[in-house]
Amino acid sequence: MQFVKFKLPLGLLSMISVLAVSSCSKDDDGEMLVNDTATITVENVIESKPLTQFGTFQNTGSSPVINPGESASFTFYAGKGQAVSFAAMYGNSNDLFFAPANPGIKLYQDNGSPVTGDVSSQIKLWDNGTRVNQVPGSAVTHPGTAETNVKNVAEVAGTDDQGHAYLPASQLLKAEITHEGGTKFTLKLTNISGGTANETPISAGIWAVSHISGTTLLKQDPIFSPGKPSANGLTDLAETGKTTPLEQYLTGITGSNSAFSPVLVVVYSGNDNPIFKTGENDRGEGLKELSQQGNADVLAAFLKTKPGVKQVFVLKDPATSILQPRINGNDGGKASQVISAHKGDRIALATMYAQSNDWFIAATNNGVDGSTRGDISSIMALFDSGTLESSFPGAHIGAAPAQAESQPVQQLANPNQFNTLPSLPQMIKVTIQ
């Protein structure tokens, strides 16, 4: 038998090569199509910060100073386990200040009930350690003599290091907490030093609330550190009552610190996003579980039964399942998945913004075309599922205690209603390659 050699046309060789490395499927008309494979990667790019909030307070009268008989108030948000700290100068001194012991004033009872009423017993008087103490009173010289050897911040318990006597801080400054509902609180500070041996004006002050991870506060000493030298602008507050330097420091350590849940990714056909639709109430298909608990499995299982849905994945970080934010400059959590989609297919995804009651990040509109490649972060947005009352991000108290509601899914403004979150490109990065 004689074998005949022949040469295939170059175009046919190219087609065979493509078919050899690609899988095939049929479209709705039964026509064979080549499925393009790609890898979708979702990254948490939030630069984590230890504080969830900070602010300043002052007398609302003609002067910011809180004189005897006057008050100042500030409102903040805190969830279970969180505390509020503050600091304000004892005016008739060289460098003393009022503040609660770290990590701050406790805001919830052990049973979860919010703390209310008089919490003055938690306030103490502190020595900044940078100026020689004088006899407390209106004759104090400002700024006074600098300490030859700067001392560590220390509590003034009855007397200072010069033997000068002081009443307990709770007899000079009254602190009262009001619970405004949800995770919202107001702290009122009243100067009650009038007529005492330690009568004094009190400066404007600064306050802060730390993020919490589980039961651990991320910043146990948000404003000052007893036993260490004064730092980060505290000296300006303790010596002169100026808050600006300390504000600048706190600005740099305040912000978002949220993880993302495992990410639901769907490849589908048609014009309707199968995960959700803005303006519609939760469909009872699993979006509630994703947005409240970070559980994407319920919705994933349902979507696999839905017409037009071709592929469903739940992406998890290989190390922790959830996608953690960036910490100390290290990369945040990341999850990837190889998908198969061709032009005309659609790709959508959703993940819970963990520091919320029922918020989620998802692709807007109808996702992206299956042939899209590159960075698609610009189509991501923050949404409220409308199933639980929203709370301050970073100060939520979980699904169980939150007030249930039945509202349409809505896209949240960026920044959101609390004006605390960074833009979406500073939170999440999504690429298809």
Short mmCIF file of C-alpha atoms in Angstrom, two decimals:
data_model
loop_
_atom_site.label_atom_id
_atom_site.label_comp_id
_atom_site.label_asym_id
_atom_site.label_seq_id
_atom_site.Cartn_x
_atom_site.Cartn_y
_atom_site.Cartn_z
CA MET A 1 0.00 0.00 0.00
CA GLN A 2 1.30 3.44 -0.86
CA PHE A 3 0.69 6.39 1.44
CA VAL A 4 -0.02 9.74 -0.14
CA LYS A 5 1.42 12.82 1.56
CA PHE A 6 -0.62 16.02 1.52
CA LYS A 7 -0.40 19.44 3.19
CA LEU A 8 -3.31 21.05 5.05
CA PRO A 9 -4.13 24.68 4.30
CA LEU A 10 -2.80 27.10 6.92
CA GLY A 11 -6.31 28.37 7.81
CA LEU A 12 -7.51 24.81 8.51
CA LEU A 13 -4.48 24.14 10.70
CA SER A 14 -5.29 27.27 12.72
CA MET A 15 -8.90 26.15 13.19
CA ILE A 16 -7.81 22.69 14.36
CA SER A 17 -5.39 24.33 16.80
CA VAL A 18 -8.16 26.48 18.30
CA LEU A 19 -10.52 23.54 18.61
CA ALA A 20 -7.84 21.48 20.27
CA VAL A 21 -7.45 23.92 23.17
CA SER A 22 -11.08 25.06 23.50
CA SER A 23 -14.27 23.40 24.63
CA CYS A 24 -17.49 23.65 22.68
CA SER A 25 -21.14 24.22 23.51
CA LYS A 26 -24.37 24.86 21.67
CA ASP A 27 -26.27 28.11 21.67
CA ASP A 28 -30.07 28.33 21.80
CA ASP A 29 -30.26 27.48 18.09
CA GLY A 30 -28.11 24.38 18.47
CA GLU A 31 -25.14 25.97 16.68
CA MET A 32 -21.71 24.88 17.92
CA LEU A 33 -19.81 27.75 19.58
CA VAL A 34 -16.29 28.00 21.00
CA ASN A 35 -16.36 28.86 24.71
CA ASP A 36 -13.71 31.35 25.80
CA THR A 37 -12.15 30.57 29.17
CA ALA A 38 -10.92 33.30 31.50
CA THR A 39 -10.03 33.81 35.14
CA ILE A 40 -12.08 36.20 37.23
CA THR A 41 -10.28 37.58 40.30
CA VAL A 42 -11.83 39.57 43.13
CA GLU A 43 -9.57 41.45 45.58
CA ASN A 44 -10.27 43.40 48.77
CA VAL A 45 -8.14 46.54 48.40
CA ILE A 46 -9.41 48.40 51.47
CA GLU A 47 -6.52 49.88 53.45
CA SER A 48 -7.64 48.86 56.93
CA LYS A 49 -7.73 51.50 59.64
CA PRO A 50 -8.02 50.87 63.40
CA LEU A 51 -10.55 53.61 64.18
CA THR A 52 -14.09 53.71 62.87
CA GLN A 53 -14.78 57.33 63.94
CA PHE A 54 -13.36 60.39 65.63
CA GLY A 55 -14.47 63.96 66.12
CA THR A 56 -14.21 67.04 68.28
CA PHE A 57 -16.50 68.70 70.81
CA GLN A 58 -16.71 72.16 72.31
CA ASN A 59 -19.01 74.56 74.08
CA THR A 60 -21.57 75.88 71.60
CA GLY A 61 -21.54 79.35 73.14
CA SER A 62 -19.36 82.34 72.28
CA SER A 63 -16.25 80.47 73.39
CA PRO A 64 -15.32 76.83 72.73
CA VAL A 65 -14.14 76.54 76.33
CA ILE A 66 -16.47 74.67 78.68
CA ASN A 67 -16.69 76.85 81.77
CA PRO A 68 -18.20 75.73 85.09
CA GLY A 69 -21.90 75.06 84.62
CA GLU A 70 -21.58 74.67 80.82
CA SER A 71 -21.80 71.53 78.70
CA ALA A 72 -20.74 70.06 75.38
CA SER A 73 -22.15 67.01 73.60
CA PHE A 74 -21.21 64.77 70.70
CA THR A 75 -22.98 61.92 68.91
CA PHE A 76 -21.32 58.74 67.67
CA TYR A 77 -22.03 55.12 66.72
CA ALA A 78 -20.82 51.96 68.45
CA GLY A 79 -21.67 48.27 68.41
CA LYS A 80 -21.27 45.61 71.08
CA GLY A 81 -17.81 45.56 72.60
CA GLN A 82 -16.90 49.02 71.36
CA ALA A 83 -16.06 51.95 73.63
CA VAL A 84 -15.72 55.70 73.30
CA SER A 85 -12.64 57.59 74.45
CA PHE A 86 -12.12 61.34 74.71
CA ALA A 87 -9.66 63.90 76.05
CA ALA A 88 -9.94 67.57 77.10
CA MET A 89 -7.55 69.88 78.94
CA TYR A 90 -7.94 70.77 82.63
CA GLY A 91 -7.71 74.50 81.91
CA ASN A 92 -6.15 75.71 85.19
CA SER A 93 -3.08 73.51 84.80
CA ASN A 94 0.06 73.33 82.69
CA ASP A 95 -0.54 69.92 81.10
CA LEU A 96 -3.32 67.98 82.79
CA PHE A 97 -6.26 66.50 80.90
CA PHE A 98 -9.48 64.60 81.49
CA ALA A 99 -10.04 61.23 79.81
CA PRO A 100 -11.46 57.80 80.62
CA ALA A 101 -9.02 54.95 81.11
CA ASN A 102 -8.32 52.98 77.97
CA PRO A 103 -9.96 51.65 75.92
CA GLY A 104 -12.71 54.12 76.86
CA ILE A 105 -16.21 54.22 78.30
CA LYS A 106 -18.05 50.91 78.05
CA LEU A 107 -21.24 51.27 75.99
CA TYR A 108 -22.99 47.91 76.41
CA GLN A 109 -23.84 45.74 79.39
CA ASP A 110 -22.71 42.11 79.38
CA ASN A 111 -26.24 41.13 78.32
CA GLY A 112 -26.02 43.38 75.27
CA SER A 113 -28.18 46.21 76.59
CA PRO A 114 -26.85 49.71 75.85
CA VAL A 115 -25.35 51.67 78.73
CA THR A 116 -27.20 54.87 79.60
CA GLY A 117 -27.08 57.51 82.30
CA ASP A 118 -24.23 58.83 84.43
CA VAL A 119 -20.82 57.30 83.60
CA SER A 120 -18.72 59.96 85.35
CA SER A 121 -16.99 57.33 87.49
CA GLN A 122 -15.08 56.19 84.40
CA ILE A 123 -13.41 59.60 83.90
CA LYS A 124 -9.92 60.22 85.30
CA LEU A 125 -7.40 63.06 85.46
CA TRP A 126 -4.05 62.58 83.70
CA ASP A 127 -0.67 64.32 83.68
CA ASN A 128 0.87 64.69 80.21
CA GLY A 129 4.39 64.75 81.74
CA THR A 130 5.76 67.61 79.63
CA ARG A 131 5.39 70.60 82.00
CA VAL A 132 6.24 71.11 85.68
CA ASN A 133 2.97 71.13 87.61
CA GLN A 134 1.97 74.28 89.50
CA VAL A 135 -0.62 74.79 92.20
CA PRO A 136 -3.89 74.28 90.30
CA GLY A 137 -5.89 77.46 89.82
CA SER A 138 -6.36 80.59 87.76
CA ALA A 139 -2.81 81.78 88.58
CA VAL A 140 -1.23 78.95 86.59
CA THR A 141 1.37 80.28 84.14
CA HIS A 142 0.96 79.07 80.55
CA PRO A 143 2.74 77.24 79.12
CA GLY A 144 4.80 76.96 82.29
CA THR A 145 8.22 75.39 82.78
CA ALA A 146 9.11 72.44 80.58
CA GLU A 147 10.10 69.25 82.33
CA THR A 148 13.86 68.75 82.18
CA ASN A 149 13.25 65.05 81.68
CA VAL A 150 9.94 64.43 79.94
CA LYS A 151 7.83 62.01 81.97
CA ASN A 152 5.38 59.37 80.83
CA VAL A 153 1.65 60.05 80.80
CA ALA A 154 0.36 59.11 84.26
CA GLU A 155 -2.89 59.24 86.21
CA VAL A 156 -3.29 61.96 88.82
CA ALA A 157 -4.82 59.99 91.68
CA GLY A 158 -5.46 62.48 94.49
CA THR A 159 -2.20 64.40 94.09
CA ASP A 160 0.21 65.19 91.25
CA ASP A 161 3.97 64.64 91.33
CA GLN A 162 4.42 67.98 93.13
CA GLY A 163 2.00 67.02 95.91
CA HIS A 164 -0.82 69.31 94.73
CA ALA A 165 -4.26 67.97 95.68
CA TYR A 166 -7.09 67.23 93.23
CA LEU A 167 -10.63 66.06 93.68
CA PRO A 168 -11.65 62.92 91.76
CA ALA A 169 -12.32 63.73 88.12
CA SER A 170 -15.92 62.59 88.50
CA GLN A 171 -16.49 65.54 90.89
CA LEU A 172 -15.24 68.01 88.30
CA LEU A 173 -16.62 66.66 85.02
CA LYS A 174 -19.96 64.88 84.65
CA ALA A 175 -20.48 62.43 81.78
CA GLU A 176 -23.92 61.21 80.73
CA ILE A 177 -24.75 58.77 77.93
CA THR A 178 -28.01 58.73 76.00
CA HIS A 179 -28.83 55.82 73.70
CA GLU A 180 -30.49 57.25 70.60
CA GLY A 181 -31.55 53.88 69.17
CA GLY A 182 -29.72 51.30 67.10
CA THR A 183 -26.00 51.90 67.53
CA LYS A 184 -26.30 55.66 68.00
CA PHE A 185 -25.24 57.32 71.26
CA THR A 186 -24.77 60.85 72.60
CA LEU A 187 -22.25 61.71 75.31
CA LYS A 188 -22.86 64.91 77.25
CA LEU A 189 -20.00 66.42 79.27
CA THR A 190 -20.80 69.04 81.92
CA ASN A 191 -18.27 71.08 83.85
CA ILE A 192 -19.32 70.72 87.50
CA SER A 193 -16.10 72.07 89.03
CA GLY A 194 -17.66 75.40 90.02
CA GLY A 195 -17.28 76.19 93.74
CA THR A 196 -14.81 73.36 94.36
CA ALA A 197 -11.14 73.59 95.31
CA ASN A 198 -10.36 72.60 91.73
CA GLU A 199 -12.63 74.96 89.84
CA THR A 200 -11.42 75.12 86.25
CA PRO A 201 -12.46 75.73 82.67
CA ILE A 202 -12.22 72.71 80.40
CA SER A 203 -10.98 72.99 76.84
CA ALA A 204 -12.59 71.79 73.65
CA GLY A 205 -11.78 68.12 73.20
CA ILE A 206 -11.49 65.18 70.89
CA TRP A 207 -13.13 61.74 70.86
CA ALA A 208 -12.63 58.42 69.07
CA VAL A 209 -14.17 54.95 68.61
CA SER A 210 -12.12 51.90 67.64
CA HIS A 211 -13.04 49.17 65.18
CA ILE A 212 -13.64 45.77 66.72
CA SER A 213 -12.72 42.33 65.37
CA GLY A 214 -14.69 39.64 67.15
CA THR A 215 -14.28 40.79 70.74
CA THR A 216 -10.94 42.56 70.24
CA LEU A 217 -10.71 46.31 69.77
CA LEU A 218 -8.17 47.15 67.08
CA LYS A 219 -6.98 50.26 68.91
CA GLN A 220 -6.91 49.91 72.68
CA ASP A 221 -5.28 53.34 73.14
CA PRO A 222 -6.84 55.62 70.50
CA ILE A 223 -5.84 58.96 72.06
CA PHE A 224 -3.15 58.40 74.70
CA SER A 225 -1.00 55.67 76.23
CA PRO A 226 -0.40 55.71 80.01
CA GLY A 227 3.13 54.74 80.93
CA LYS A 228 4.52 56.12 77.65
CA PRO A 229 5.61 59.62 76.55
CA SER A 230 2.89 61.87 75.13
CA ALA A 231 2.61 61.51 71.35
CA ASN A 232 0.61 62.24 68.19
CA GLY A 233 -0.45 65.76 69.13
CA LEU A 234 -1.69 65.05 72.65
CA THR A 235 0.78 67.55 74.09
CA ASP A 236 -0.87 70.43 72.22
CA LEU A 237 -4.22 69.44 73.69
CA ALA A 238 -2.90 68.93 77.24
CA GLU A 239 -0.85 72.16 77.29
CA THR A 240 -2.94 74.57 75.21
CA GLY A 241 -6.31 72.93 74.52
CA LYS A 242 -5.62 72.80 70.76
CA THR A 243 -7.09 69.77 69.00
CA THR A 244 -5.74 70.26 65.46
CA PRO A 245 -2.49 68.23 65.72
CA LEU A 246 -4.31 65.31 67.32
CA GLU A 247 -7.05 65.55 64.69
CA GLN A 248 -4.44 65.21 61.97
CA TYR A 249 -3.09 62.05 63.54
CA LEU A 250 -6.52 60.50 64.05
CA THR A 251 -7.52 61.29 60.46
CA GLY A 252 -4.74 59.00 59.27
CA ILE A 253 -5.90 56.02 61.34
CA THR A 254 -9.66 56.36 60.82
CA GLY A 255 -11.59 54.66 58.03
CA SER A 256 -12.99 51.45 56.66
CA ASN A 257 -11.88 48.05 57.90
CA SER A 258 -14.31 45.60 56.32
CA ALA A 259 -13.87 42.10 55.00
CA PHE A 260 -15.92 40.74 52.09
CA SER A 261 -17.80 37.47 52.18
CA PRO A 262 -17.15 34.63 49.71
CA VAL A 263 -18.07 36.02 46.29
CA LEU A 264 -20.98 34.76 44.22
CA VAL A 265 -20.16 34.72 40.47
CA VAL A 266 -22.78 33.88 37.83
CA VAL A 267 -22.49 33.37 34.06
CA TYR A 268 -25.87 33.65 32.36
CA SER A 269 -27.74 34.67 29.25
CA GLY A 270 -30.52 37.19 28.90
CA ASN A 271 -31.10 40.77 29.89
CA ASP A 272 -31.95 40.38 33.58
CA ASN A 273 -29.36 40.02 36.33
CA PRO A 274 -30.42 36.81 38.12
CA ILE A 275 -28.97 37.93 41.48
CA PHE A 276 -31.11 41.02 42.11
CA LYS A 277 -32.83 44.00 40.55
CA THR A 278 -32.71 47.52 41.91
CA GLY A 279 -36.17 48.70 42.96
CA GLU A 280 -37.41 45.19 43.74
CA ASN A 281 -37.75 43.75 47.23
CA ASP A 282 -35.68 40.73 48.16
CA ARG A 283 -37.02 37.77 46.16
CA GLY A 284 -36.52 35.21 48.91
CA GLU A 285 -34.00 33.32 46.78
CA GLY A 286 -30.94 33.83 49.01
CA LEU A 287 -29.88 37.46 48.57
CA LYS A 288 -30.91 38.13 52.18
CA GLU A 289 -28.59 35.39 53.44
CA LEU A 290 -25.74 36.77 51.32
CA SER A 291 -26.23 40.40 52.36
CA GLN A 292 -26.92 39.73 56.05
CA GLN A 293 -24.71 36.74 56.84
CA GLY A 294 -22.25 36.55 53.96
CA ASN A 295 -23.68 33.14 53.04
CA ALA A 296 -23.71 32.86 49.25
CA ASP A 297 -24.53 29.14 49.17
CA VAL A 298 -28.31 29.55 49.43
CA LEU A 299 -28.51 31.89 46.45
CA ALA A 300 -25.96 29.82 44.51
CA ALA A 301 -28.05 26.68 44.92
CA PHE A 302 -31.18 28.47 43.72
CA LEU A 303 -29.48 30.04 40.71
CA LYS A 304 -28.31 26.65 39.48
CA THR A 305 -31.98 25.79 38.91
CA LYS A 306 -32.82 29.02 37.11
CA PRO A 307 -33.28 29.09 33.30
CA GLY A 308 -30.54 30.93 31.46
CA VAL A 309 -27.98 30.45 34.21
CA LYS A 310 -24.95 28.64 32.78
CA GLN A 311 -22.39 28.65 35.59
CA VAL A 312 -22.48 29.48 39.30
CA PHE A 313 -19.43 29.77 41.56
CA VAL A 314 -18.76 30.81 45.16
CA LEU A 315 -15.22 32.21 45.31
CA LYS A 316 -13.29 31.92 48.58
CA ASP A 317 -9.90 33.13 49.67
CA PRO A 318 -7.74 29.99 49.91
CA ALA A 319 -6.46 30.97 53.36
CA THR A 320 -9.48 32.39 55.17
CA SER A 321 -12.54 31.93 52.91
CA ILE A 322 -13.52 35.56 53.48
CA LEU A 323 -11.59 38.37 51.78
CA GLN A 324 -9.83 40.39 54.47
CA PRO A 325 -8.78 44.05 53.96
CA ARG A 326 -5.18 45.08 53.55
CA ILE A 327 -3.35 45.25 56.88
CA ASN A 328 -0.06 47.09 57.43
CA GLY A 329 0.57 47.39 53.71
CA ASN A 330 0.09 43.68 52.99
CA ASP A 331 -2.21 42.51 50.20
CA GLY A 332 -5.83 41.96 51.09
CA GLY A 333 -7.87 38.82 50.51
CA LYS A 334 -8.17 37.50 46.99
CA ALA A 335 -10.25 34.82 45.27
CA SER A 336 -10.09 33.57 41.67
CA GLN A 337 -12.06 31.21 39.44
CA VAL A 338 -11.72 29.98 35.87
CA ILE A 339 -14.97 30.61 34.04
CA SER A 340 -16.20 29.83 30.55
CA ALA A 341 -18.16 32.50 28.72
CA HIS A 342 -18.41 33.80 25.18
CA LYS A 343 -19.68 37.01 23.64
CA GLY A 344 -23.38 37.40 24.39
CA ASP A 345 -23.14 35.75 27.81
CA ARG A 346 -23.28 37.96 30.89
CA ILE A 347 -21.16 37.85 34.06
CA ALA A 348 -22.41 39.17 37.41
CA LEU A 349 -21.14 38.92 40.97
CA ALA A 350 -22.00 39.92 44.54
CA THR A 351 -20.31 39.89 47.97
CA MET A 352 -21.38 41.11 51.40
CA TYR A 353 -19.77 44.24 52.83
CA ALA A 354 -19.15 42.58 56.19
CA GLN A 355 -19.24 45.69 58.40
CA SER A 356 -22.91 46.27 57.73
CA ASN A 357 -26.26 44.74 58.52
CA ASP A 358 -27.33 44.00 54.94
CA TRP A 359 -25.12 45.78 52.43
CA PHE A 360 -23.46 44.09 49.48
CA ILE A 361 -21.14 45.03 46.64
CA ALA A 362 -22.21 43.89 43.18
CA ALA A 363 -21.90 44.58 39.49
CA THR A 364 -24.29 47.29 38.38
CA ASN A 365 -26.95 46.91 35.73
CA ASN A 366 -26.71 43.60 33.89
CA GLY A 367 -23.09 42.74 34.67
CA VAL A 368 -20.59 42.60 31.79
CA ASP A 369 -20.45 40.79 28.47
CA GLY A 370 -18.78 37.38 28.56
CA SER A 371 -16.07 38.56 26.18
CA THR A 372 -14.99 41.42 28.46
CA ARG A 373 -11.39 41.30 29.63
CA GLY A 374 -9.40 43.55 31.94
CA ASP A 375 -10.26 45.54 35.06
CA ILE A 376 -14.04 45.83 35.55
CA SER A 377 -13.92 47.46 39.01
CA SER A 378 -15.62 50.57 37.62
CA ILE A 379 -18.93 48.73 37.26
CA MET A 380 -19.01 47.72 40.95
CA ALA A 381 -21.33 49.53 43.36
CA LEU A 382 -22.59 49.33 46.94
CA PHE A 383 -26.17 48.20 47.51
CA ASP A 384 -28.60 47.93 50.42
CA SER A 385 -30.70 44.76 50.26
CA GLY A 386 -33.48 46.47 52.23
CA THR A 387 -33.94 43.56 54.64
CA LEU A 388 -32.47 45.12 57.81
CA GLU A 389 -32.27 48.67 59.06
CA SER A 390 -28.93 50.16 58.08
CA SER A 391 -26.41 51.06 60.75
CA PHE A 392 -23.13 52.89 60.80
CA PRO A 393 -20.54 50.75 58.96
CA GLY A 394 -18.11 49.42 61.53
CA ALA A 395 -20.61 49.88 64.36
CA HIS A 396 -23.29 47.38 63.42
CA ILE A 397 -24.61 44.90 65.95
CA GLY A 398 -25.34 41.96 63.68
CA ALA A 399 -28.44 40.58 62.04
CA ALA A 400 -30.30 39.33 65.11
CA PRO A 401 -30.71 42.59 67.08
CA ALA A 402 -31.10 44.83 64.01
CA GLN A 403 -34.57 46.03 63.06
CA ALA A 404 -36.01 44.01 60.18
CA GLU A 405 -37.46 45.91 57.24
CA SER A 406 -38.88 45.19 53.81
CA GLN A 407 -37.59 47.80 51.40
CA PRO A 408 -36.55 47.62 47.74
CA VAL A 409 -32.92 46.92 46.89
CA GLN A 410 -31.23 50.25 46.29
CA GLN A 411 -27.80 51.45 45.25
CA LEU A 412 -26.15 53.53 47.94
CA ALA A 413 -24.48 56.82 47.21
CA ASN A 414 -20.73 56.76 47.38
CA PRO A 415 -19.76 57.91 49.91
CA ASN A 416 -22.75 56.38 51.66
CA GLN A 417 -25.32 58.02 53.89
CA PHE A 418 -22.86 58.09 56.81
CA ASN A 419 -20.09 59.66 54.68
CA THR A 420 -17.46 57.22 55.94
CA LEU A 421 -16.60 54.80 53.13
CA PRO A 422 -13.94 55.27 50.47
CA SER A 423 -14.83 55.13 46.78
CA LEU A 424 -15.49 51.67 45.30
CA PRO A 425 -12.12 51.52 43.45
CA GLN A 426 -10.50 51.93 46.88
CA MET A 427 -12.51 49.00 48.21
CA ILE A 428 -12.69 46.27 45.58
CA LYS A 429 -10.78 45.26 42.45
CA VAL A 430 -12.30 42.85 39.92
CA THR A 431 -10.43 41.64 36.85
CA ILE A 432 -11.19 39.15 34.09
CA GLN A 433 -8.13 37.84 32.23
#
